[in-house]
Amino acid sequence: MKKTFVVGVALFAFAGSAGAADLPVKAPPVPYVTSSDWTGFYAGGHVGNGWINEDSTLLSTTGTLLNPLGSVISADRDGFLGGLQLGYNYQVQNWVLGIAGDVSWTNVTASTATPSTTIPGAVTNTQATTNWYSTLTGRAGVVWNNSLLYVKGGGAWINENYSGNAIVAGTTVTVNSVTDTRGGWTIGGGLEWRFSPKWSIFAEYDYLDFGSKSYTFTTNVPGVTSTSSITTNVSLLKGGINYHF
């Protein structure tokens, strides 16, 4: 009887373990791997910061000469930007080619006061404001897993406003403002990560160079003008999100 009881317990334990082994085991979650390639249109938004380096070189004046010809006034500034982008990608194996355009709005202003070196007590006050940037570029990149590492290059545009005044012997001479859109070139690169079939996020750096352009500034005093050459380059750091159609 005792042997029969032991054998019965052993059979019950074996049956229980065998039944547990037959129970389904829940598989671990599978990380997202894109089932489609990067080919297609996309659109999205971005935010970031822009750093502007700008030098104004005095070329000529009519009327009072407050500073020697060739004098340089720097108006470096930086600030927040936000905007939209639109593009198209075409993938061949692990390589992606594409075209992209974007526009970034900002309102970065720098004011500079420069004492005159020719007239004691006189001061030149200048102000520069950046309103927006825009680029149209080609892109080339390589894909691994859900990530796209890319470089880009093409055309760039910037819209700025210049104004100021001069204080001479207690009298303020107002400089009429000039607003202009300038063209240049850009080069940059970034990393984009596809976290779902339709959505991706990215981080990007762009360098924009607008060369030099000359402007003639008139004033509220007849016959008093000045001409300066303004050299501008910009660094942009952006992060954003894209929806893939």
PDB file of C-alpha atoms in Angstrom:
ATOM      1  CA  MET A   1       0.000   0.000   0.000  1.00  0.00           C
ATOM      2  CA  LYS A   2       2.793   2.384   0.863  1.00  0.00           C
ATOM      3  CA  LYS A   3       4.577   1.613  -2.441  1.00  0.00           C
ATOM      4  CA  THR A   4       1.342   2.170  -4.382  1.00  0.00           C
ATOM      5  CA  PHE A   5       0.869   5.618  -2.745  1.00  0.00           C
ATOM      6  CA  VAL A   6       4.446   6.692  -3.612  1.00  0.00           C
ATOM      7  CA  VAL A   7       4.033   5.591  -7.223  1.00  0.00           C
ATOM      8  CA  GLY A   8       0.744   7.469  -7.473  1.00  0.00           C
ATOM      9  CA  VAL A   9       2.283  10.702  -6.159  1.00  0.00           C
ATOM     10  CA  ALA A  10       5.167  10.377  -8.611  1.00  0.00           C
ATOM     11  CA  LEU A  11       2.780   9.868 -11.564  1.00  0.00           C
ATOM     12  CA  PHE A  12       0.701  12.893 -10.481  1.00  0.00           C
ATOM     13  CA  ALA A  13       3.804  15.089 -10.263  1.00  0.00           C
ATOM     14  CA  PHE A  14       4.984  13.939 -13.716  1.00  0.00           C
ATOM     15  CA  ALA A  15       1.563  14.609 -15.242  1.00  0.00           C
ATOM     16  CA  GLY A  16       1.496  18.091 -13.712  1.00  0.00           C
ATOM     17  CA  SER A  17       4.934  19.013 -15.047  1.00  0.00           C
ATOM     18  CA  ALA A  18       4.080  17.609 -18.483  1.00  0.00           C
ATOM     19  CA  GLY A  19       0.871  19.660 -18.588  1.00  0.00           C
ATOM     20  CA  ALA A  20       2.750  22.837 -17.607  1.00  0.00           C
ATOM     21  CA  ALA A  21       5.246  22.197 -20.391  1.00  0.00           C
ATOM     22  CA  ASP A  22       2.371  22.089 -22.891  1.00  0.00           C
ATOM     23  CA  LEU A  23       1.032  25.548 -21.853  1.00  0.00           C
ATOM     24  CA  PRO A  24       1.672  28.315 -24.460  1.00  0.00           C
ATOM     25  CA  VAL A  25       4.509  30.733 -23.619  1.00  0.00           C
ATOM     26  CA  LYS A  26       3.956  34.429 -24.450  1.00  0.00           C
ATOM     27  CA  ALA A  27       6.599  35.615 -26.907  1.00  0.00           C
ATOM     28  CA  PRO A  28       8.561  38.778 -26.067  1.00  0.00           C
ATOM     29  CA  PRO A  29       7.490  41.918 -27.978  1.00  0.00           C
ATOM     30  CA  VAL A  30       9.228  42.327 -31.323  1.00  0.00           C
ATOM     31  CA  PRO A  31      10.801  45.758 -31.865  1.00  0.00           C
ATOM     32  CA  TYR A  32       9.451  47.767 -34.807  1.00  0.00           C
ATOM     33  CA  VAL A  33      11.297  47.169 -38.058  1.00  0.00           C
ATOM     34  CA  THR A  34      10.006  49.159 -41.013  1.00  0.00           C
ATOM     35  CA  SER A  35       8.347  46.930 -43.602  1.00  0.00           C
ATOM     36  CA  SER A  36       8.522  49.644 -46.252  1.00  0.00           C
ATOM     37  CA  ASP A  37      11.502  51.572 -47.536  1.00  0.00           C
ATOM     38  CA  TRP A  38      12.099  55.345 -47.320  1.00  0.00           C
ATOM     39  CA  THR A  39      10.752  56.016 -50.813  1.00  0.00           C
ATOM     40  CA  GLY A  40       7.967  58.600 -50.909  1.00  0.00           C
ATOM     41  CA  PHE A  41       6.889  62.083 -49.878  1.00  0.00           C
ATOM     42  CA  TYR A  42       7.142  63.391 -46.330  1.00  0.00           C
ATOM     43  CA  ALA A  43       6.279  66.602 -44.480  1.00  0.00           C
ATOM     44  CA  GLY A  44       6.725  67.895 -40.953  1.00  0.00           C
ATOM     45  CA  GLY A  45       7.856  70.612 -38.599  1.00  0.00           C
ATOM     46  CA  HIS A  46      11.003  71.618 -36.741  1.00  0.00           C
ATOM     47  CA  VAL A  47      12.371  73.901 -34.014  1.00  0.00           C
ATOM     48  CA  GLY A  48      15.906  74.950 -33.189  1.00  0.00           C
ATOM     49  CA  ASN A  49      18.368  77.794 -32.864  1.00  0.00           C
ATOM     50  CA  GLY A  50      20.268  79.972 -35.317  1.00  0.00           C
ATOM     51  CA  TRP A  51      23.641  81.692 -34.887  1.00  0.00           C
ATOM     52  CA  ILE A  52      24.339  84.621 -37.230  1.00  0.00           C
ATOM     53  CA  ASN A  53      27.763  86.135 -37.854  1.00  0.00           C
ATOM     54  CA  GLU A  54      27.520  89.447 -39.720  1.00  0.00           C
ATOM     55  CA  ASP A  55      30.117  92.116 -40.503  1.00  0.00           C
ATOM     56  CA  SER A  56      29.354  95.510 -42.069  1.00  0.00           C
ATOM     57  CA  THR A  57      32.291  97.252 -43.786  1.00  0.00           C
ATOM     58  CA  LEU A  58      31.985 100.986 -44.508  1.00  0.00           C
ATOM     59  CA  LEU A  59      32.755 101.624 -48.185  1.00  0.00           C
ATOM     60  CA  SER A  60      31.811 105.280 -48.700  1.00  0.00           C
ATOM     61  CA  THR A  61      29.852 108.217 -47.260  1.00  0.00           C
ATOM     62  CA  THR A  62      28.462 111.528 -48.409  1.00  0.00           C
ATOM     63  CA  GLY A  63      28.227 114.170 -45.735  1.00  0.00           C
ATOM     64  CA  THR A  64      29.772 113.572 -42.318  1.00  0.00           C
ATOM     65  CA  LEU A  65      32.422 110.849 -42.009  1.00  0.00           C
ATOM     66  CA  LEU A  66      31.915 109.334 -38.541  1.00  0.00           C
ATOM     67  CA  ASN A  67      34.411 106.486 -38.977  1.00  0.00           C
ATOM     68  CA  PRO A  68      37.272 105.832 -41.421  1.00  0.00           C
ATOM     69  CA  LEU A  69      36.449 104.027 -44.637  1.00  0.00           C
ATOM     70  CA  GLY A  70      37.023 100.305 -44.197  1.00  0.00           C
ATOM     71  CA  SER A  71      35.760 100.312 -40.598  1.00  0.00           C
ATOM     72  CA  VAL A  72      33.941  97.081 -39.648  1.00  0.00           C
ATOM     73  CA  ILE A  73      30.888  96.793 -37.382  1.00  0.00           C
ATOM     74  CA  SER A  74      29.962  93.277 -36.220  1.00  0.00           C
ATOM     75  CA  ALA A  75      26.355  92.394 -35.403  1.00  0.00           C
ATOM     76  CA  ASP A  76      26.516  88.759 -34.214  1.00  0.00           C
ATOM     77  CA  ARG A  77      23.285  87.346 -32.808  1.00  0.00           C
ATOM     78  CA  ASP A  78      21.388  84.124 -32.160  1.00  0.00           C
ATOM     79  CA  GLY A  79      17.884  83.003 -31.308  1.00  0.00           C
ATOM     80  CA  PHE A  80      15.009  80.538 -31.584  1.00  0.00           C
ATOM     81  CA  LEU A  81      13.547  79.393 -34.896  1.00  0.00           C
ATOM     82  CA  GLY A  82      10.612  77.232 -35.944  1.00  0.00           C
ATOM     83  CA  GLY A  83       9.336  76.082 -39.305  1.00  0.00           C
ATOM     84  CA  LEU A  84       8.092  73.483 -41.775  1.00  0.00           C
ATOM     85  CA  GLN A  85       9.736  71.078 -44.231  1.00  0.00           C
ATOM     86  CA  LEU A  86       8.638  69.020 -47.247  1.00  0.00           C
ATOM     87  CA  GLY A  87      10.577  66.459 -49.239  1.00  0.00           C
ATOM     88  CA  TYR A  88      10.778  63.302 -51.323  1.00  0.00           C
ATOM     89  CA  ASN A  89      13.050  60.264 -50.883  1.00  0.00           C
ATOM     90  CA  TYR A  90      13.962  57.457 -53.279  1.00  0.00           C
ATOM     91  CA  GLN A  91      15.664  54.359 -51.873  1.00  0.00           C
ATOM     92  CA  VAL A  92      17.895  51.924 -53.794  1.00  0.00           C
ATOM     93  CA  GLN A  93      19.033  49.058 -51.545  1.00  0.00           C
ATOM     94  CA  ASN A  94      20.572  50.822 -48.499  1.00  0.00           C
ATOM     95  CA  TRP A  95      21.055  54.174 -50.236  1.00  0.00           C
ATOM     96  CA  VAL A  96      18.588  57.060 -50.221  1.00  0.00           C
ATOM     97  CA  LEU A  97      18.533  60.061 -52.572  1.00  0.00           C
ATOM     98  CA  GLY A  98      16.090  62.923 -52.244  1.00  0.00           C
ATOM     99  CA  ILE A  99      15.156  66.564 -52.421  1.00  0.00           C
ATOM    100  CA  ALA A 100      13.989  68.733 -49.512  1.00  0.00           C
ATOM    101  CA  GLY A 101      12.784  72.272 -48.923  1.00  0.00           C
ATOM    102  CA  ASP A 102      12.145  74.130 -45.681  1.00  0.00           C
ATOM    103  CA  VAL A 103      11.382  77.539 -44.247  1.00  0.00           C
ATOM    104  CA  SER A 104      12.231  78.688 -40.702  1.00  0.00           C
ATOM    105  CA  TRP A 105      10.766  81.788 -39.089  1.00  0.00           C
ATOM    106  CA  THR A 106      12.687  83.751 -36.471  1.00  0.00           C
ATOM    107  CA  ASN A 107      12.970  87.246 -35.036  1.00  0.00           C
ATOM    108  CA  VAL A 108      16.581  87.731 -33.996  1.00  0.00           C
ATOM    109  CA  THR A 109      17.725  91.332 -33.494  1.00  0.00           C
ATOM    110  CA  ALA A 110      21.126  92.807 -32.631  1.00  0.00           C
ATOM    111  CA  SER A 111      21.815  96.452 -31.810  1.00  0.00           C
ATOM    112  CA  THR A 112      25.349  97.863 -31.861  1.00  0.00           C
ATOM    113  CA  ALA A 113      26.582 101.268 -30.667  1.00  0.00           C
ATOM    114  CA  THR A 114      29.896 102.361 -32.240  1.00  0.00           C
ATOM    115  CA  PRO A 115      31.633 105.540 -30.991  1.00  0.00           C
ATOM    116  CA  SER A 116      32.997 107.748 -33.771  1.00  0.00           C
ATOM    117  CA  THR A 117      36.769 107.811 -34.168  1.00  0.00           C
ATOM    118  CA  THR A 118      36.701 111.091 -36.130  1.00  0.00           C
ATOM    119  CA  ILE A 119      34.131 113.251 -34.273  1.00  0.00           C
ATOM    120  CA  PRO A 120      34.377 113.311 -30.445  1.00  0.00           C
ATOM    121  CA  GLY A 121      31.098 112.348 -28.748  1.00  0.00           C
ATOM    122  CA  ALA A 122      29.392 111.143 -31.943  1.00  0.00           C
ATOM    123  CA  VAL A 123      27.913 107.602 -31.956  1.00  0.00           C
ATOM    124  CA  THR A 124      26.618 105.326 -34.725  1.00  0.00           C
ATOM    125  CA  ASN A 125      23.770 102.985 -33.706  1.00  0.00           C
ATOM    126  CA  THR A 126      22.985 100.086 -36.037  1.00  0.00           C
ATOM    127  CA  GLN A 127      20.287  97.415 -35.852  1.00  0.00           C
ATOM    128  CA  ALA A 128      19.950  94.162 -37.794  1.00  0.00           C
ATOM    129  CA  THR A 129      16.927  91.823 -37.649  1.00  0.00           C
ATOM    130  CA  THR A 130      16.585  88.376 -39.260  1.00  0.00           C
ATOM    131  CA  ASN A 131      13.014  87.425 -40.226  1.00  0.00           C
ATOM    132  CA  TRP A 132      13.323  84.004 -41.886  1.00  0.00           C
ATOM    133  CA  TYR A 133      15.585  81.420 -43.536  1.00  0.00           C
ATOM    134  CA  SER A 134      14.770  78.997 -46.353  1.00  0.00           C
ATOM    135  CA  THR A 135      16.674  76.199 -48.099  1.00  0.00           C
ATOM    136  CA  LEU A 136      16.179  73.921 -51.125  1.00  0.00           C
ATOM    137  CA  THR A 137      18.616  71.025 -51.121  1.00  0.00           C
ATOM    138  CA  GLY A 138      19.460  67.600 -52.439  1.00  0.00           C
ATOM    139  CA  ARG A 139      19.996  64.796 -49.913  1.00  0.00           C
ATOM    140  CA  ALA A 140      21.993  61.570 -49.962  1.00  0.00           C
ATOM    141  CA  GLY A 141      22.139  59.040 -47.164  1.00  0.00           C
ATOM    142  CA  VAL A 142      22.583  55.462 -46.015  1.00  0.00           C
ATOM    143  CA  VAL A 143      20.010  53.349 -44.117  1.00  0.00           C
ATOM    144  CA  TRP A 144      20.602  50.815 -41.380  1.00  0.00           C
ATOM    145  CA  ASN A 145      17.836  49.327 -39.213  1.00  0.00           C
ATOM    146  CA  ASN A 146      15.327  52.192 -38.870  1.00  0.00           C
ATOM    147  CA  SER A 147      17.862  55.044 -39.151  1.00  0.00           C
ATOM    148  CA  LEU A 148      18.949  57.283 -42.016  1.00  0.00           C
ATOM    149  CA  LEU A 149      22.289  59.093 -41.859  1.00  0.00           C
ATOM    150  CA  TYR A 150      22.395  61.821 -44.527  1.00  0.00           C
ATOM    151  CA  VAL A 151      24.205  64.838 -45.932  1.00  0.00           C
ATOM    152  CA  LYS A 152      22.593  67.699 -47.863  1.00  0.00           C
ATOM    153  CA  GLY A 153      23.524  70.733 -49.906  1.00  0.00           C
ATOM    154  CA  GLY A 154      21.973  73.361 -52.169  1.00  0.00           C
ATOM    155  CA  GLY A 155      20.551  76.883 -52.175  1.00  0.00           C
ATOM    156  CA  ALA A 156      19.684  79.101 -49.196  1.00  0.00           C
ATOM    157  CA  TRP A 157      17.840  82.378 -48.664  1.00  0.00           C
ATOM    158  CA  ILE A 158      17.610  84.853 -45.780  1.00  0.00           C
ATOM    159  CA  ASN A 159      15.352  87.869 -45.185  1.00  0.00           C
ATOM    160  CA  GLU A 160      16.785  90.695 -43.068  1.00  0.00           C
ATOM    161  CA  ASN A 161      16.092  94.297 -42.076  1.00  0.00           C
ATOM    162  CA  TYR A 162      18.810  96.913 -41.446  1.00  0.00           C
ATOM    163  CA  SER A 163      18.269 100.274 -39.749  1.00  0.00           C
ATOM    164  CA  GLY A 164      19.978 102.708 -37.377  1.00  0.00           C
ATOM    165  CA  ASN A 165      20.868 106.290 -36.540  1.00  0.00           C
ATOM    166  CA  ALA A 166      23.801 108.537 -35.743  1.00  0.00           C
ATOM    167  CA  ILE A 167      24.033 111.076 -32.937  1.00  0.00           C
ATOM    168  CA  VAL A 168      26.242 114.033 -33.841  1.00  0.00           C
ATOM    169  CA  ALA A 169      26.535 117.089 -31.561  1.00  0.00           C
ATOM    170  CA  GLY A 170      23.251 116.195 -29.869  1.00  0.00           C
ATOM    171  CA  THR A 171      21.399 115.827 -33.170  1.00  0.00           C
ATOM    172  CA  THR A 172      19.978 112.443 -34.233  1.00  0.00           C
ATOM    173  CA  VAL A 173      20.335 111.508 -37.878  1.00  0.00           C
ATOM    174  CA  THR A 174      17.953 108.657 -38.699  1.00  0.00           C
ATOM    175  CA  VAL A 175      18.994 106.004 -41.206  1.00  0.00           C
ATOM    176  CA  ASN A 176      16.153 104.781 -43.391  1.00  0.00           C
ATOM    177  CA  SER A 177      15.634 101.020 -42.973  1.00  0.00           C
ATOM    178  CA  VAL A 178      16.347  98.515 -45.744  1.00  0.00           C
ATOM    179  CA  THR A 179      14.708  95.060 -45.996  1.00  0.00           C
ATOM    180  CA  ASP A 180      16.162  92.540 -48.406  1.00  0.00           C
ATOM    181  CA  THR A 181      16.090  88.808 -49.271  1.00  0.00           C
ATOM    182  CA  ARG A 182      19.542  87.439 -50.086  1.00  0.00           C
ATOM    183  CA  GLY A 183      20.532  84.168 -51.714  1.00  0.00           C
ATOM    184  CA  GLY A 184      23.461  81.897 -50.916  1.00  0.00           C
ATOM    185  CA  TRP A 185      24.386  78.254 -50.454  1.00  0.00           C
ATOM    186  CA  THR A 186      24.115  75.676 -47.692  1.00  0.00           C
ATOM    187  CA  ILE A 187      25.650  72.372 -46.643  1.00  0.00           C
ATOM    188  CA  GLY A 188      24.718  70.172 -43.707  1.00  0.00           C
ATOM    189  CA  GLY A 189      23.762  66.759 -42.433  1.00  0.00           C
ATOM    190  CA  GLY A 190      21.712  64.874 -39.903  1.00  0.00           C
ATOM    191  CA  LEU A 191      20.299  61.658 -38.501  1.00  0.00           C
ATOM    192  CA  GLU A 192      16.669  60.549 -38.897  1.00  0.00           C
ATOM    193  CA  TRP A 193      15.022  57.670 -37.004  1.00  0.00           C
ATOM    194  CA  ARG A 194      11.846  55.920 -38.209  1.00  0.00           C
ATOM    195  CA  PHE A 195      10.026  54.930 -34.997  1.00  0.00           C
ATOM    196  CA  SER A 196       6.823  53.772 -36.769  1.00  0.00           C
ATOM    197  CA  PRO A 197       5.739  53.046 -40.358  1.00  0.00           C
ATOM    198  CA  LYS A 198       4.521  56.637 -40.807  1.00  0.00           C
ATOM    199  CA  TRP A 199       6.576  58.769 -38.397  1.00  0.00           C
ATOM    200  CA  SER A 200      10.220  59.717 -37.911  1.00  0.00           C
ATOM    201  CA  ILE A 201      12.235  62.218 -35.867  1.00  0.00           C
ATOM    202  CA  PHE A 202      15.500  63.903 -36.840  1.00  0.00           C
ATOM    203  CA  ALA A 203      18.343  66.150 -35.684  1.00  0.00           C
ATOM    204  CA  GLU A 204      20.268  68.274 -38.194  1.00  0.00           C
ATOM    205  CA  TYR A 205      23.025  70.887 -38.539  1.00  0.00           C
ATOM    206  CA  ASP A 206      23.174  73.347 -41.466  1.00  0.00           C
ATOM    207  CA  TYR A 207      25.743  75.972 -42.454  1.00  0.00           C
ATOM    208  CA  LEU A 208      24.448  78.834 -44.645  1.00  0.00           C
ATOM    209  CA  ASP A 209      26.745  81.283 -46.450  1.00  0.00           C
ATOM    210  CA  PHE A 210      25.360  84.433 -48.093  1.00  0.00           C
ATOM    211  CA  GLY A 211      28.630  86.070 -49.099  1.00  0.00           C
ATOM    212  CA  SER A 212      28.773  89.890 -49.214  1.00  0.00           C
ATOM    213  CA  LYS A 213      26.312  92.450 -50.552  1.00  0.00           C
ATOM    214  CA  SER A 214      26.540  96.250 -50.655  1.00  0.00           C
ATOM    215  CA  TYR A 215      23.733  98.555 -49.488  1.00  0.00           C
ATOM    216  CA  THR A 216      23.396 102.328 -49.689  1.00  0.00           C
ATOM    217  CA  PHE A 217      21.592 103.816 -46.689  1.00  0.00           C
ATOM    218  CA  THR A 218      19.849 107.182 -46.959  1.00  0.00           C
ATOM    219  CA  THR A 219      18.979 109.406 -43.980  1.00  0.00           C
ATOM    220  CA  ASN A 220      16.477 112.057 -42.978  1.00  0.00           C
ATOM    221  CA  VAL A 221      19.156 114.662 -43.751  1.00  0.00           C
ATOM    222  CA  PRO A 222      19.332 115.473 -47.489  1.00  0.00           C
ATOM    223  CA  GLY A 223      22.659 114.521 -49.038  1.00  0.00           C
ATOM    224  CA  VAL A 224      23.840 112.366 -46.129  1.00  0.00           C
ATOM    225  CA  THR A 225      24.213 108.711 -47.159  1.00  0.00           C
ATOM    226  CA  SER A 226      26.531 105.776 -46.540  1.00  0.00           C
ATOM    227  CA  THR A 227      27.346 102.577 -48.406  1.00  0.00           C
ATOM    228  CA  SER A 228      28.384  99.398 -46.597  1.00  0.00           C
ATOM    229  CA  SER A 229      29.205  95.843 -47.627  1.00  0.00           C
ATOM    230  CA  ILE A 230      27.500  93.280 -45.368  1.00  0.00           C
ATOM    231  CA  THR A 231      28.919  89.743 -45.048  1.00  0.00           C
ATOM    232  CA  THR A 232      26.620  87.103 -43.535  1.00  0.00           C
ATOM    233  CA  ASN A 233      26.926  83.447 -42.561  1.00  0.00           C
ATOM    234  CA  VAL A 234      24.625  81.344 -40.382  1.00  0.00           C
ATOM    235  CA  SER A 235      24.721  78.097 -38.393  1.00  0.00           C
ATOM    236  CA  LEU A 236      21.420  76.306 -37.728  1.00  0.00           C
ATOM    237  CA  LEU A 237      20.766  73.436 -35.324  1.00  0.00           C
ATOM    238  CA  LYS A 238      17.334  71.875 -35.788  1.00  0.00           C
ATOM    239  CA  GLY A 239      15.279  68.976 -34.511  1.00  0.00           C
ATOM    240  CA  GLY A 240      11.905  67.901 -35.831  1.00  0.00           C
ATOM    241  CA  ILE A 241       9.338  65.286 -36.835  1.00  0.00           C
ATOM    242  CA  ASN A 242       8.190  63.999 -40.242  1.00  0.00           C
ATOM    243  CA  TYR A 243       5.073  62.194 -41.463  1.00  0.00           C
ATOM    244  CA  HIS A 244       5.702  59.787 -44.368  1.00  0.00           C
ATOM    245  CA  PHE A 245       2.906  59.470 -46.927  1.00  0.00           C
TER     246      PHE A 245
END
